[in-house]
Coordinates of C-alpha atoms in Angstrom, one line a residue:
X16 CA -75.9 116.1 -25.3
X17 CA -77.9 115.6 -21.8
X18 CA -80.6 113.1 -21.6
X19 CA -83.2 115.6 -20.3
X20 CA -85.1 116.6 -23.3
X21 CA -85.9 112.8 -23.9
X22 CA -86.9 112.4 -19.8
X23 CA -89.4 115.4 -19.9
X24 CA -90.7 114.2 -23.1
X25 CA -91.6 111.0 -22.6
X26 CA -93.6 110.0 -19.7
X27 CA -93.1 105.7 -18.9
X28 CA -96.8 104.7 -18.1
X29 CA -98.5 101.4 -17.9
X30 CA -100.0 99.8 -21.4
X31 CA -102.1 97.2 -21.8
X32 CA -101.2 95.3 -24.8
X33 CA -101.7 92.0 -26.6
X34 CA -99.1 89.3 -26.1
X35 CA -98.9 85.9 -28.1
X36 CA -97.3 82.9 -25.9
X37 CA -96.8 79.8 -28.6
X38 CA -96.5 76.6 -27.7
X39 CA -95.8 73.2 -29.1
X40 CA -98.7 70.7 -29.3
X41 CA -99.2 67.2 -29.7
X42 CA -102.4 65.6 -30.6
X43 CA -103.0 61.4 -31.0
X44 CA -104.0 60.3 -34.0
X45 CA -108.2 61.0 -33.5
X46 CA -107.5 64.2 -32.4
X47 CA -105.2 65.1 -35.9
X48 CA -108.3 63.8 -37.4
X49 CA -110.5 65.9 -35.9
X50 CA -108.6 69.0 -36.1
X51 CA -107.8 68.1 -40.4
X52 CA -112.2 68.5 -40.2
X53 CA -111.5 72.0 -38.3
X54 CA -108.9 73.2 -40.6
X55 CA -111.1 72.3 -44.0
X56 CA -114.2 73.8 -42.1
X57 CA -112.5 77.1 -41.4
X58 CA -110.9 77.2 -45.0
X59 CA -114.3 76.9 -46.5
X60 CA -116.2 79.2 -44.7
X61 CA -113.5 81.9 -45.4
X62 CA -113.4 80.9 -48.8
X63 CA -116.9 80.5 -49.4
X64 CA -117.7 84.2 -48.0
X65 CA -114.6 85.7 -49.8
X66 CA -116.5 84.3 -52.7
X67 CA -119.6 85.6 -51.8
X68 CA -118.8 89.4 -51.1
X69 CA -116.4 89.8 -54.3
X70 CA -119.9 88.3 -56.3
X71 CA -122.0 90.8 -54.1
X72 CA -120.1 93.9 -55.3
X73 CA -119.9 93.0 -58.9
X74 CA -123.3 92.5 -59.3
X75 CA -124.8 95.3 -57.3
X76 CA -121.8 98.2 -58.4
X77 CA -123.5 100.5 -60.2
X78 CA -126.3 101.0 -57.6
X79 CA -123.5 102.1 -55.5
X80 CA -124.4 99.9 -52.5
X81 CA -122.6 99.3 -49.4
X82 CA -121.2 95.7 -49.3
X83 CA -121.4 92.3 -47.0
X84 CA -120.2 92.9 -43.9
X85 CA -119.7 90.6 -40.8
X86 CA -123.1 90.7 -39.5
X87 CA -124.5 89.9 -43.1
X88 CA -122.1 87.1 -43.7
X89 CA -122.6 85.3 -39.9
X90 CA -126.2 85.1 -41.0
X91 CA -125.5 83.6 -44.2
X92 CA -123.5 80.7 -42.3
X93 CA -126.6 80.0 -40.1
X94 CA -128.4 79.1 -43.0
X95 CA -125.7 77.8 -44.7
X96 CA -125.3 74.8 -42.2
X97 CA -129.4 74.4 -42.3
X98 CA -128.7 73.2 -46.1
X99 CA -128.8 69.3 -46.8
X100 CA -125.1 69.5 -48.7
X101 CA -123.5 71.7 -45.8
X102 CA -124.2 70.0 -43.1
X103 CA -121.3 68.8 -42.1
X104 CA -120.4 72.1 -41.1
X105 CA -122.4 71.9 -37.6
X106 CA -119.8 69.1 -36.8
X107 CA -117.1 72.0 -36.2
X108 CA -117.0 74.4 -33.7
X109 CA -119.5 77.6 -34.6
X110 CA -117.5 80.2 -33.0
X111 CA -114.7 78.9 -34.9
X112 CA -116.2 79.8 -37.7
X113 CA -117.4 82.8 -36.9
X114 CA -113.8 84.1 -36.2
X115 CA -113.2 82.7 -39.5
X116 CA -115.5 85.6 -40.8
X117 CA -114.3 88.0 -38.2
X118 CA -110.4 87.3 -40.3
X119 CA -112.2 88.1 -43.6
X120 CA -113.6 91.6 -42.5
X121 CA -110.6 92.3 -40.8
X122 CA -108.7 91.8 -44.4
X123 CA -111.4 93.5 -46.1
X124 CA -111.0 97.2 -43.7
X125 CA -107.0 96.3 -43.7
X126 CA -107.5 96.1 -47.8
X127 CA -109.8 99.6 -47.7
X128 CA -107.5 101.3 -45.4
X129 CA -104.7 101.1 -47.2
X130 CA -102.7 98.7 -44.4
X131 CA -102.8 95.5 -46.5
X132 CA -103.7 94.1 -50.2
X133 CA -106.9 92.6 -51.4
X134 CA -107.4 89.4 -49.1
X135 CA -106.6 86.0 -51.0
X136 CA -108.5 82.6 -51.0
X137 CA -106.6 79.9 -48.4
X138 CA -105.2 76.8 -49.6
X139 CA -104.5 73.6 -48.7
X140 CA -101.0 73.9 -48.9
X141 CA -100.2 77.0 -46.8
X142 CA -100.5 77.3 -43.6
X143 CA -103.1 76.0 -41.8
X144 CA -105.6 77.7 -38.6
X145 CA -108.5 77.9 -36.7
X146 CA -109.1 80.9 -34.0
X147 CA -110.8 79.4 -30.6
X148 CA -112.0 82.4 -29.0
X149 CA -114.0 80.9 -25.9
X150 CA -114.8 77.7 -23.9
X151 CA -111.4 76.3 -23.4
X152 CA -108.9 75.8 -20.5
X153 CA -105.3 75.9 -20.1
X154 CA -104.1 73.7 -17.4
X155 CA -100.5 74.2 -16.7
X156 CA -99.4 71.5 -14.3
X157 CA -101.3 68.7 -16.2
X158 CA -99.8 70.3 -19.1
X159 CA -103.1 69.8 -21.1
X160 CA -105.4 72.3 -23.1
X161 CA -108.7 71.2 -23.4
X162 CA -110.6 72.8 -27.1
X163 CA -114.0 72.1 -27.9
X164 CA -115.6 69.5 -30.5
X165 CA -111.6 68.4 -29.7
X166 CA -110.9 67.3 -26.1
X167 CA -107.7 67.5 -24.0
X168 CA -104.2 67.8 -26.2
X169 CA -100.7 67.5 -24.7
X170 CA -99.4 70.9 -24.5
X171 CA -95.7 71.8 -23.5
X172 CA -95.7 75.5 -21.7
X173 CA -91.8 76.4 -21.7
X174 CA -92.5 79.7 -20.3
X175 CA -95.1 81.6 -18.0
X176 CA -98.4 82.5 -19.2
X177 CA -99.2 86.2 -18.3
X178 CA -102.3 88.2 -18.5
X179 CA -105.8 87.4 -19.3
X180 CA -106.2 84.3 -22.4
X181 CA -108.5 86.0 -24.3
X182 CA -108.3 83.2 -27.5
X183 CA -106.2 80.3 -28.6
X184 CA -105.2 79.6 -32.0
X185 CA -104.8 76.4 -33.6
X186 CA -102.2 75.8 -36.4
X187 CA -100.2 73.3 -38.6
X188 CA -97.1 74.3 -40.4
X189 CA -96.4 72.4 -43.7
X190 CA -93.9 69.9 -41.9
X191 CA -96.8 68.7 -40.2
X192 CA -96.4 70.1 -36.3
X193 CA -98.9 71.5 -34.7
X194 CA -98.6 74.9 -32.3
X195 CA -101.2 76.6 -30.0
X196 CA -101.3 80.8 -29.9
X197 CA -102.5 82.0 -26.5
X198 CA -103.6 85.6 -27.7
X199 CA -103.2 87.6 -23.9
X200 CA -104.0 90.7 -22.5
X201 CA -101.1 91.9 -20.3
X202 CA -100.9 95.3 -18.4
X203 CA -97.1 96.1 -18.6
X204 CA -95.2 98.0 -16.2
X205 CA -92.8 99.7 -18.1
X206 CA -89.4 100.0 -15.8
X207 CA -86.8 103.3 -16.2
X208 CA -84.1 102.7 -19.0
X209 CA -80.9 101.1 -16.4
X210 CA -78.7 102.8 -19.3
X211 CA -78.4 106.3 -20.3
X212 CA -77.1 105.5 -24.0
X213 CA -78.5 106.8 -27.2
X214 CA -77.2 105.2 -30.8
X215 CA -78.4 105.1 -34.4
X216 CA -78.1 102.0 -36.3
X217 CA -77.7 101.0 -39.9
X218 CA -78.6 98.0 -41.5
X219 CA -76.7 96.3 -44.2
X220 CA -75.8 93.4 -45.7
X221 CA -72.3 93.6 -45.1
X222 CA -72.8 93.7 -41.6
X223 CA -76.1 93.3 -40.4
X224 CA -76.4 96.6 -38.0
X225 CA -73.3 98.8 -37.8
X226 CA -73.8 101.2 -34.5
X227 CA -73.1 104.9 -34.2
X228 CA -70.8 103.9 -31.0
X229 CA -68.6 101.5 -33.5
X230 CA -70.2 97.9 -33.0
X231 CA -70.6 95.4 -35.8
X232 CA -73.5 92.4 -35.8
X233 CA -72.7 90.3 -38.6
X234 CA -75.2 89.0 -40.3
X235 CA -75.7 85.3 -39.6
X236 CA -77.2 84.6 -43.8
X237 CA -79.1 81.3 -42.4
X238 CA -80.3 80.7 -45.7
X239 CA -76.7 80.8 -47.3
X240 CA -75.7 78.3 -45.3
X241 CA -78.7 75.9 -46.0
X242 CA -78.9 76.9 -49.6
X243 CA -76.6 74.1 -51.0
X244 CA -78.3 71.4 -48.6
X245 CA -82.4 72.5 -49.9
X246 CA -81.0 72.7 -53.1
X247 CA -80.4 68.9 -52.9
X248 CA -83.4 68.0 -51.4
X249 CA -85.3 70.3 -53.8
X250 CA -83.5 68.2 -56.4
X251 CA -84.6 64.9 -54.9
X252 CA -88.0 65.8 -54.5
X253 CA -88.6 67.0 -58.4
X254 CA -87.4 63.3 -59.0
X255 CA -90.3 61.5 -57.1
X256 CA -93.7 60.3 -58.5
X257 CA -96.5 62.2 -57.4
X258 CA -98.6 61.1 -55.2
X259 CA -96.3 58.3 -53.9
X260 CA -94.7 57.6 -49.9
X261 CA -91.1 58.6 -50.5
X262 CA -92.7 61.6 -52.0
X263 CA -94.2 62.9 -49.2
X264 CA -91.4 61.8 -47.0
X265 CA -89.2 64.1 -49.0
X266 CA -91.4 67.0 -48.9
X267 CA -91.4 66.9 -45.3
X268 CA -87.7 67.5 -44.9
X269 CA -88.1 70.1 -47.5
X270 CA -90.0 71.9 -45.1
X271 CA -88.8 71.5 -42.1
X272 CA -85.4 72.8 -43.3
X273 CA -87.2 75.8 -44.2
X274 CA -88.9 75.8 -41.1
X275 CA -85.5 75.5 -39.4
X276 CA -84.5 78.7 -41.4
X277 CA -87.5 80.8 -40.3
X278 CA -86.5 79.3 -36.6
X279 CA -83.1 80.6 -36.7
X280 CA -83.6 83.3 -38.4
X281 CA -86.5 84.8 -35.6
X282 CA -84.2 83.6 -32.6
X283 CA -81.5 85.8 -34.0
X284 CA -83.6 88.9 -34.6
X285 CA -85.6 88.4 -31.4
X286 CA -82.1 88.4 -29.1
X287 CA -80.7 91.1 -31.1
X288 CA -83.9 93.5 -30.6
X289 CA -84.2 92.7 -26.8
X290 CA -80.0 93.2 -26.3
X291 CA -80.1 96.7 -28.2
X292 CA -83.5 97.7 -26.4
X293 CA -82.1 96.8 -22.8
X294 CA -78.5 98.3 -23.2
X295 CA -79.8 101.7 -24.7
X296 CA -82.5 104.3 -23.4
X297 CA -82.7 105.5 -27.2
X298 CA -82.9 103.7 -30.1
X299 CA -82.6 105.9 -33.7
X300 CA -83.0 104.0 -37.1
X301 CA -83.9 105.0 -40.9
X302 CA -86.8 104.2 -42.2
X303 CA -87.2 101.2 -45.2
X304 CA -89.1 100.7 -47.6
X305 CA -88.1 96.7 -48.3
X306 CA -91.3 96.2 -50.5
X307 CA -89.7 98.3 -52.9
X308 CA -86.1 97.1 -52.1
X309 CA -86.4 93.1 -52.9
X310 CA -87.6 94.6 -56.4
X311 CA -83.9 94.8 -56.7
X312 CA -83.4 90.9 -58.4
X313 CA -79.7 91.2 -57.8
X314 CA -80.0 92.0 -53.9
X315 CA -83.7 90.4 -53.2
X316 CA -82.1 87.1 -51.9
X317 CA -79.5 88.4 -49.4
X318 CA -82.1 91.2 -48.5
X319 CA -84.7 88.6 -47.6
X320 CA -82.5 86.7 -46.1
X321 CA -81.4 89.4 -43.4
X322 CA -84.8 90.1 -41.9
X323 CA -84.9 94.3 -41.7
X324 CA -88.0 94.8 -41.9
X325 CA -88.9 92.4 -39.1
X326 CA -85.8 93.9 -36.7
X327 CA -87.1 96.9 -37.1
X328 CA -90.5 96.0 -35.8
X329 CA -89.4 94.4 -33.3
X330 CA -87.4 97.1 -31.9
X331 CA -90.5 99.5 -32.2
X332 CA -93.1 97.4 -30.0
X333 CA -89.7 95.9 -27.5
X334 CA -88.9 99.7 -27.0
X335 CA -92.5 100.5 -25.9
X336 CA -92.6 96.8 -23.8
X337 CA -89.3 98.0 -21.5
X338 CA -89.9 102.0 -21.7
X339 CA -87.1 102.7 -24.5
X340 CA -87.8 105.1 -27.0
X341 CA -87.4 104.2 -30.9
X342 CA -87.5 106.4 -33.6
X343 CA -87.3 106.6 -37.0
X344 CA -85.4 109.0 -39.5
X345 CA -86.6 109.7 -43.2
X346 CA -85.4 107.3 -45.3
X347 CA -84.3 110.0 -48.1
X348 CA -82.4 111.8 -45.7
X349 CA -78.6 111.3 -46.8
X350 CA -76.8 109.5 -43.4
X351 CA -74.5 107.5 -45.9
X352 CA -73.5 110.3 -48.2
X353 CA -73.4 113.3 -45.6
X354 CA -69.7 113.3 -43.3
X355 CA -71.1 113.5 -39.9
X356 CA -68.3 115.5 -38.4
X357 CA -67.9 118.3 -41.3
X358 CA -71.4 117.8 -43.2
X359 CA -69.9 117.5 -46.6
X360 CA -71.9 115.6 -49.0
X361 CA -70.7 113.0 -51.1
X362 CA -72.8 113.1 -54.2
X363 CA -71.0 111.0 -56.3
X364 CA -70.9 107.8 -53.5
X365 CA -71.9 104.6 -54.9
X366 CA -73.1 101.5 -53.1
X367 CA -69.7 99.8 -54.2
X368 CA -67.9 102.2 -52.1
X369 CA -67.3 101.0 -48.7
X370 CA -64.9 104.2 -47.4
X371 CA -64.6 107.5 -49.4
X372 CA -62.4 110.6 -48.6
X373 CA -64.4 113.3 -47.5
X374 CA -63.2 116.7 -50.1
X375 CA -64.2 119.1 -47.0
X376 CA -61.9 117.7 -44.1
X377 CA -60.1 114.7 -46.0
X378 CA -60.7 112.4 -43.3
X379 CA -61.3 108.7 -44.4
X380 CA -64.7 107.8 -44.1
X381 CA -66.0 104.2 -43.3
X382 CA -69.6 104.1 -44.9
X383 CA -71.7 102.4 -42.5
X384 CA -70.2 103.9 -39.2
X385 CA -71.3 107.1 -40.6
X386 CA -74.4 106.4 -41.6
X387 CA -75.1 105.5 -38.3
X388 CA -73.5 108.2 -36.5
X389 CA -75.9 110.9 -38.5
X390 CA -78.7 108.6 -37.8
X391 CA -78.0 109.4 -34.5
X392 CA -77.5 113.0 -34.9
X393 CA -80.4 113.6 -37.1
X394 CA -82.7 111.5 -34.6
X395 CA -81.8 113.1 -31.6
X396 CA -82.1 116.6 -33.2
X397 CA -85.9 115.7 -34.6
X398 CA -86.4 114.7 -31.0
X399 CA -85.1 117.5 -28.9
X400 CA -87.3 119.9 -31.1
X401 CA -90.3 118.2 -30.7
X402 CA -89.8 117.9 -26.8
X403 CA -88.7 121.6 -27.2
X404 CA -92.2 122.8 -28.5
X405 CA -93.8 120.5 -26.4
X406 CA -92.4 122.2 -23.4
X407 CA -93.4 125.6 -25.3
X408 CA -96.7 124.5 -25.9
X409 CA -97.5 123.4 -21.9
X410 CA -95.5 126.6 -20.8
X411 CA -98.1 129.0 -23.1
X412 CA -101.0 127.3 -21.8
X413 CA -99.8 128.0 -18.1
X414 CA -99.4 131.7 -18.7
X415 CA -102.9 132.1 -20.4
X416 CA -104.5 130.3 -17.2
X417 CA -102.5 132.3 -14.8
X418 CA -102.8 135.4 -16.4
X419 CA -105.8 137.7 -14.2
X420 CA -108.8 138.1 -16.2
X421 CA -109.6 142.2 -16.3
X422 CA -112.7 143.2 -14.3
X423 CA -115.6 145.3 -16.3
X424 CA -116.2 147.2 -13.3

């Protein structure tokens, strides 16, 4: 089918989007000390608010009143730090902890929306962050980034900077390294597709994306391969007092072999997204639910493991990035059970069955190849019809304007 219907549909303009550019840190050993007091101030003020709205709304629910919001909550931490017992909290940064409560009404409309579940109270053990949204510099060739109440901290910029910096985010992962999130704005300049292909994919565990045109991605299973080796540290770390040196020592490779994972894991998905975004002008995929999927305890590891959900999101803002177009199928719609070439379904196929017979043109049909190949077929169908009525839709509008209004005379 020609490529025309997607050109006149889809006009490539410029976007202005945010951009995260992360980079490794390295603070001395005052500095660590000083960001451990911006960590524990930024957890308690989330904390402490989190607290304060959830006691808010039960006690004031049956007069049906609206609740705590930003504004109300930033003036309750201005009197907060004028307290005797929370004084210490002046020793942080204060717009640190006002984006602190920014992230809280952010999960609250995410949680009222529908777009996320109820937010949770931080710990000490996950994650930890602080959002700098002004007063700091970036200086490239001294390789330094200057944060307030903080001071200068070696920073190690392995790639270009673009846009505007319009914050910087502080964080320490559980295996004790530290990372800085340069939140840009960038105007992209989306460039015209250099390839003229179109494919549908399909994700599986067998092999991690199967293409309509016949390729196979295996799927790396990262965590396999490590499972054996965590297991064994696991073991060696449930045998340790707590509280003790070797302990802690332990813990640490714990994590950062699970760090490692995550690492590998990312660099995979991220080079797969970018290679099937740059060789194809269309990208067609079916949409998963894998919330409801992992509930599957005999498939939740391996599906974990593989990363859909993530490659799929990827794929959807990389497409808009470098002017591709992505879509998205129904995930009901049958691509493994329907034969592509005849359209017989298979209602009896199992997900045991790797290759079945089609009873309409008995040709021997490979499972995952032709899932992707109606992926394909279905995708490019949904999206000539909507450029189709598109093009009705401007072509109406002409002909009403052009049309000679009738004179009363």
């Amino acid at each position: 089918m020609p490529l025309d219907f997607l050109q006149d549909s889809r006009i490539i303009i410029d976007v202005i989007v945010n951009k995260a550019f992360k980079f490794r840190i390295y603070p001395n050993q005052e500095q660590e000390q000083e960001l451990a007091k911006q960590f524990g101030s930024a957890r308690f003020v989330y904390n402490h608010f989190l607290r304060q709205r959830i006691d808010f709304y039960a006690q004031h629910k049956s007069e049906k009143k609206q609740g705590l919001n930003f504004f109300d909550t930033s003036k309750m931490l201005t009197e907060l730090k004028k307290q005797p017992e929370f004084e210490w909290l002046q020793e942080s940064n204060a717009q640190s902890l006002q984006s602190a409560l920014r992230h809280l009404d952010v999960a609250y409309n995410n949680f009222f929306n529908k777009r996320g579940e109820f937010p949770k109270f931080k710990s000490k053990r996950s994650k930890q962050a602080f959002t700098v949204p002004q007063s700091f510099v970036l200086d490239v060739e001294r390789k330094r980034l200057r944060i307030p109440k903080i001071g200068e901290i070696k920073i190690v910029p392995h790639r270009p900077v673009e846009g505007t910096i319009k914050s910087v985010t502080i964080s320490k992962t559980s295996s004790g390294r530290y990372f800085a999130s340069l939140l840009c704005e960038v105007e992209l300049h989306p460039p015209k597709p250099a390839s003229q292909s179109e494919i549908g994919i399909d994700l599986g565990l067998k092999s991690f994306i199967v293409t309509s045109g016949g390729e196979r991605i295996e799927s790396p299973k990262f965590f396999r391969k490590s499972e054996s080796k965590l297991a064994r540290l696991q073991r060696r770390l449930s045998r340790k007092q707590k509280g003790s040196n070797r302990r802690t020592k332990v813990r640490l490779k714990v994590a950062r072999l699970h760090e490692k994972i995550a690492n590998q894991r990312a660099d995979f998905l991220h080079k797969t997204s970018r290679r099937l975004v740059d060789e194809n002008q269309a990208i067609y995929a079916e949409r998963l639910s894998v919330k409801n999927m992992v509930q599957n305890h005999c498939l939740a590891k391996a599906i974990s493991d593989s990363g859909w959900g993530e490659e799929l999101r990827q794929l959807e803002y990389k497409s808009t990035w470098y002017g591709s177009h992505f879509g998205q199928i129904d995930r009901f719609f049958p691509s493994s059970k329907r034969h592509a070439d005849c359209g017989w379904i298979n209602e009896n196929l199992t997900l045991a069955d790797r290759e079945w017979t089609c009873q309409g043109c008995g040709e021997i049909v490979d499972r995952d190849l032709n899932a992707a190949q109606n992926i394909l077929i279905f995708g490019k169908g949904r999206m000539a019809g909507t450029a189709k009525t598109k093009r009705a839709g401007r072509h109406r509008v002409r002909n009403r304007v052009a049309e000679p209004r009738s004179c009363p005379l």
